[in-house]
């Protein structure tokens, strides 16, 4: 999120699979039943979205360019959606 709590980049998991979130746009990555971890890395203008399995293997990766510097790390759901969150780690 930026300082106004607008989404800068992230990941969305819906019924049809995972999507990378770049501002207000969604980019389909696919369905990954073996997915266990999602990494979000802000790397100086590039938001790296990585989906990994239980062994750390990369299942999908997407780089999202952004112009607004991320200020906050958080979780956002849509109306009527629920989230299961087991561990949230923020690095950097």
mmCIF file with all atom_site columns, C-alpha atoms in Angstrom:
data_model
loop_
_atom_site.group_PDB
_atom_site.id
_atom_site.type_symbol
_atom_site.label_atom_id
_atom_site.label_alt_id
_atom_site.label_comp_id
_atom_site.label_asym_id
_atom_site.label_entity_id
_atom_site.label_seq_id
_atom_site.pdbx_PDB_ins_code
_atom_site.Cartn_x
_atom_site.Cartn_y
_atom_site.Cartn_z
_atom_site.occupancy
_atom_site.B_iso_or_equiv
_atom_site.pdbx_formal_charge
_atom_site.auth_seq_id
_atom_site.auth_comp_id
_atom_site.auth_asym_id
_atom_site.auth_atom_id
_atom_site.pdbx_PDB_model_num
ATOM 1  C CA . UNK A 1 1  ? 0.000   0.000   0.000   1.00 0.00 ? 1  UNK A CA 1
ATOM 2  C CA . UNK A 1 2  ? 1.050   3.621   -0.429  1.00 0.00 ? 2  UNK A CA 1
ATOM 3  C CA . UNK A 1 3  ? 0.530   6.313   2.230   1.00 0.00 ? 3  UNK A CA 1
ATOM 4  C CA . UNK A 1 4  ? -3.129  6.687   1.133   1.00 0.00 ? 4  UNK A CA 1
ATOM 5  C CA . UNK A 1 5  ? -3.611  2.883   1.463   1.00 0.00 ? 5  UNK A CA 1
ATOM 6  C CA . UNK A 1 6  ? -3.912  2.362   -2.287  1.00 0.00 ? 6  UNK A CA 1
ATOM 7  C CA . UNK A 1 7  ? -2.626  -0.987  -3.540  1.00 0.00 ? 7  UNK A CA 1
ATOM 8  C CA . UNK A 1 8  ? 0.847   -0.706  -5.090  1.00 0.00 ? 8  UNK A CA 1
ATOM 9  C CA . UNK A 1 9  ? 1.371   -4.405  -5.892  1.00 0.00 ? 9  UNK A CA 1
ATOM 10 C CA . UNK A 1 10 ? 0.408   -7.765  -4.441  1.00 0.00 ? 10 UNK A CA 1
ATOM 11 C CA . UNK A 1 11 ? -1.246  -11.077 -5.121  1.00 0.00 ? 11 UNK A CA 1
ATOM 12 C CA . UNK A 1 12 ? -4.882  -12.192 -5.379  1.00 0.00 ? 12 UNK A CA 1
ATOM 13 C CA . UNK A 1 13 ? -6.120  -15.748 -5.009  1.00 0.00 ? 13 UNK A CA 1
ATOM 14 C CA . UNK A 1 14 ? -9.549  -16.418 -6.414  1.00 0.00 ? 14 UNK A CA 1
ATOM 15 C CA . UNK A 1 15 ? -11.521 -19.493 -7.412  1.00 0.00 ? 15 UNK A CA 1
ATOM 16 C CA . UNK A 1 16 ? -9.671  -19.756 -10.742 1.00 0.00 ? 16 UNK A CA 1
ATOM 17 C CA . UNK A 1 17 ? -6.170  -19.361 -9.298  1.00 0.00 ? 17 UNK A CA 1
ATOM 18 C CA . UNK A 1 18 ? -3.584  -16.711 -8.522  1.00 0.00 ? 18 UNK A CA 1
ATOM 19 C CA . UNK A 1 19 ? -3.203  -13.276 -10.067 1.00 0.00 ? 19 UNK A CA 1
ATOM 20 C CA . UNK A 1 20 ? -0.517  -10.635 -9.630  1.00 0.00 ? 20 UNK A CA 1
ATOM 21 C CA . UNK A 1 21 ? -1.981  -7.270  -8.580  1.00 0.00 ? 21 UNK A CA 1
ATOM 22 C CA . UNK A 1 22 ? -0.368  -4.179  -10.090 1.00 0.00 ? 22 UNK A CA 1
ATOM 23 C CA . UNK A 1 23 ? -2.227  -1.127  -8.816  1.00 0.00 ? 23 UNK A CA 1
ATOM 24 C CA . UNK A 1 24 ? -5.786  -1.684  -10.010 1.00 0.00 ? 24 UNK A CA 1
ATOM 25 C CA . UNK A 1 25 ? -4.876  -4.307  -12.664 1.00 0.00 ? 25 UNK A CA 1
ATOM 26 C CA . UNK A 1 26 ? -4.852  -8.107  -12.288 1.00 0.00 ? 26 UNK A CA 1
ATOM 27 C CA . UNK A 1 27 ? -2.567  -10.415 -14.299 1.00 0.00 ? 27 UNK A CA 1
ATOM 28 C CA . UNK A 1 28 ? -3.517  -14.109 -14.243 1.00 0.00 ? 28 UNK A CA 1
ATOM 29 C CA . UNK A 1 29 ? -0.695  -16.429 -13.161 1.00 0.00 ? 29 UNK A CA 1
ATOM 30 C CA . UNK A 1 30 ? -2.608  -19.728 -13.063 1.00 0.00 ? 30 UNK A CA 1
ATOM 31 C CA . UNK A 1 31 ? -3.872  -22.346 -10.618 1.00 0.00 ? 31 UNK A CA 1
ATOM 32 C CA . UNK A 1 32 ? -1.241  -23.973 -8.410  1.00 0.00 ? 32 UNK A CA 1
ATOM 33 C CA . UNK A 1 33 ? -2.629  -26.663 -6.066  1.00 0.00 ? 33 UNK A CA 1
ATOM 34 C CA . UNK A 1 34 ? 0.868   -27.209 -4.622  1.00 0.00 ? 34 UNK A CA 1
ATOM 35 C CA . UNK A 1 35 ? 1.327   -23.524 -3.681  1.00 0.00 ? 35 UNK A CA 1
ATOM 36 C CA . UNK A 1 36 ? 2.342   -22.991 -0.058  1.00 0.00 ? 36 UNK A CA 1
ATOM 37 C CA . UNK A 1 37 ? 4.102   -19.610 0.041   1.00 0.00 ? 37 UNK A CA 1
ATOM 38 C CA . UNK A 1 38 ? 3.738   -16.221 -1.605  1.00 0.00 ? 38 UNK A CA 1
ATOM 39 C CA . UNK A 1 39 ? 6.591   -13.718 -1.535  1.00 0.00 ? 39 UNK A CA 1
ATOM 40 C CA . UNK A 1 40 ? 6.135   -10.017 -2.236  1.00 0.00 ? 40 UNK A CA 1
ATOM 41 C CA . UNK A 1 41 ? 9.415   -8.166  -2.742  1.00 0.00 ? 41 UNK A CA 1
ATOM 42 C CA . UNK A 1 42 ? 9.594   -4.411  -3.339  1.00 0.00 ? 42 UNK A CA 1
ATOM 43 C CA . UNK A 1 43 ? 12.805  -3.982  -5.345  1.00 0.00 ? 43 UNK A CA 1
ATOM 44 C CA . UNK A 1 44 ? 13.277  -0.297  -6.217  1.00 0.00 ? 44 UNK A CA 1
ATOM 45 C CA . UNK A 1 45 ? 10.410  0.261   -8.650  1.00 0.00 ? 45 UNK A CA 1
ATOM 46 C CA . UNK A 1 46 ? 9.701   -3.413  -9.330  1.00 0.00 ? 46 UNK A CA 1
ATOM 47 C CA . UNK A 1 47 ? 7.295   -5.418  -7.202  1.00 0.00 ? 47 UNK A CA 1
ATOM 48 C CA . UNK A 1 48 ? 8.286   -9.069  -7.437  1.00 0.00 ? 48 UNK A CA 1
ATOM 49 C CA . UNK A 1 49 ? 5.448   -11.562 -6.854  1.00 0.00 ? 49 UNK A CA 1
ATOM 50 C CA . UNK A 1 50 ? 6.666   -15.138 -6.327  1.00 0.00 ? 50 UNK A CA 1
ATOM 51 C CA . UNK A 1 51 ? 4.543   -18.232 -5.654  1.00 0.00 ? 51 UNK A CA 1
ATOM 52 C CA . UNK A 1 52 ? 6.412   -21.236 -4.194  1.00 0.00 ? 52 UNK A CA 1
ATOM 53 C CA . UNK A 1 53 ? 5.640   -24.828 -3.250  1.00 0.00 ? 53 UNK A CA 1
ATOM 54 C CA . UNK A 1 54 ? 6.445   -26.442 0.125   1.00 0.00 ? 54 UNK A CA 1
ATOM 55 C CA . UNK A 1 55 ? 10.048  -27.121 -0.986  1.00 0.00 ? 55 UNK A CA 1
ATOM 56 C CA . UNK A 1 56 ? 10.655  -23.524 -2.042  1.00 0.00 ? 56 UNK A CA 1
ATOM 57 C CA . UNK A 1 57 ? 10.468  -24.209 -5.784  1.00 0.00 ? 57 UNK A CA 1
ATOM 58 C CA . UNK A 1 58 ? 9.107   -21.308 -7.829  1.00 0.00 ? 58 UNK A CA 1
ATOM 59 C CA . UNK A 1 59 ? 5.736   -22.106 -9.402  1.00 0.00 ? 59 UNK A CA 1
ATOM 60 C CA . UNK A 1 60 ? 5.110   -18.620 -10.814 1.00 0.00 ? 60 UNK A CA 1
ATOM 61 C CA . UNK A 1 61 ? 6.816   -15.239 -10.797 1.00 0.00 ? 61 UNK A CA 1
ATOM 62 C CA . UNK A 1 62 ? 5.708   -11.828 -12.015 1.00 0.00 ? 62 UNK A CA 1
ATOM 63 C CA . UNK A 1 63 ? 7.466   -8.460  -11.935 1.00 0.00 ? 63 UNK A CA 1
ATOM 64 C CA . UNK A 1 64 ? 5.204   -5.454  -11.546 1.00 0.00 ? 64 UNK A CA 1
ATOM 65 C CA . UNK A 1 65 ? 6.566   -1.953  -12.231 1.00 0.00 ? 65 UNK A CA 1
ATOM 66 C CA . UNK A 1 66 ? 5.325   0.727   -9.864  1.00 0.00 ? 66 UNK A CA 1
ATOM 67 C CA . UNK A 1 67 ? 5.919   4.464   -9.481  1.00 0.00 ? 67 UNK A CA 1
ATOM 68 C CA . UNK A 1 68 ? 4.538   4.962   -5.964  1.00 0.00 ? 68 UNK A CA 1
ATOM 69 C CA . UNK A 1 69 ? 6.827   3.710   -3.208  1.00 0.00 ? 69 UNK A CA 1
ATOM 70 C CA . UNK A 1 70 ? 5.209   1.087   -0.966  1.00 0.00 ? 70 UNK A CA 1
ATOM 71 C CA . UNK A 1 71 ? 4.732   2.524   2.532   1.00 0.00 ? 71 UNK A CA 1
ATOM 72 C CA . UNK A 1 72 ? 2.671   -0.130  4.309   1.00 0.00 ? 72 UNK A CA 1
ATOM 73 C CA . UNK A 1 73 ? 2.465   -3.905  4.105   1.00 0.00 ? 73 UNK A CA 1
ATOM 74 C CA . UNK A 1 74 ? -0.971  -5.324  4.681   1.00 0.00 ? 74 UNK A CA 1
ATOM 75 C CA . UNK A 1 75 ? -3.766  -7.635  3.672   1.00 0.00 ? 75 UNK A CA 1
ATOM 76 C CA . UNK A 1 76 ? -6.888  -6.562  1.807   1.00 0.00 ? 76 UNK A CA 1
ATOM 77 C CA . UNK A 1 77 ? -10.003 -8.562  0.929   1.00 0.00 ? 77 UNK A CA 1
ATOM 78 C CA . UNK A 1 78 ? -13.004 -7.746  -1.200  1.00 0.00 ? 78 UNK A CA 1
ATOM 79 C CA . UNK A 1 79 ? -16.593 -7.702  0.026   1.00 0.00 ? 79 UNK A CA 1
ATOM 80 C CA . UNK A 1 80 ? -17.620 -11.126 1.281   1.00 0.00 ? 80 UNK A CA 1
ATOM 81 C CA . UNK A 1 81 ? -14.127 -12.612 0.895   1.00 0.00 ? 81 UNK A CA 1
ATOM 82 C CA . UNK A 1 82 ? -12.183 -14.280 3.682   1.00 0.00 ? 82 UNK A CA 1
ATOM 83 C CA . UNK A 1 83 ? -8.443  -14.753 4.071   1.00 0.00 ? 83 UNK A CA 1
ATOM 84 C CA . UNK A 1 84 ? -6.428  -17.507 5.715   1.00 0.00 ? 84 UNK A CA 1
ATOM 85 C CA . UNK A 1 85 ? -3.123  -16.104 6.888   1.00 0.00 ? 85 UNK A CA 1
ATOM 86 C CA . UNK A 1 86 ? -0.681  -18.282 8.738   1.00 0.00 ? 86 UNK A CA 1
ATOM 87 C CA . UNK A 1 87 ? 2.602   -16.345 8.576   1.00 0.00 ? 87 UNK A CA 1
ATOM 88 C CA . UNK A 1 88 ? 3.359   -12.853 7.335   1.00 0.00 ? 88 UNK A CA 1
ATOM 89 C CA . UNK A 1 89 ? 7.023   -11.869 7.108   1.00 0.00 ? 89 UNK A CA 1
ATOM 90 C CA . UNK A 1 90 ? 8.174   -8.434  5.971   1.00 0.00 ? 90 UNK A CA 1
ATOM 91 C CA . UNK A 1 91 ? 11.803  -8.003  4.922   1.00 0.00 ? 91 UNK A CA 1
ATOM 92 C CA . UNK A 1 92 ? 13.623  -4.836  3.971   1.00 0.00 ? 92 UNK A CA 1
#
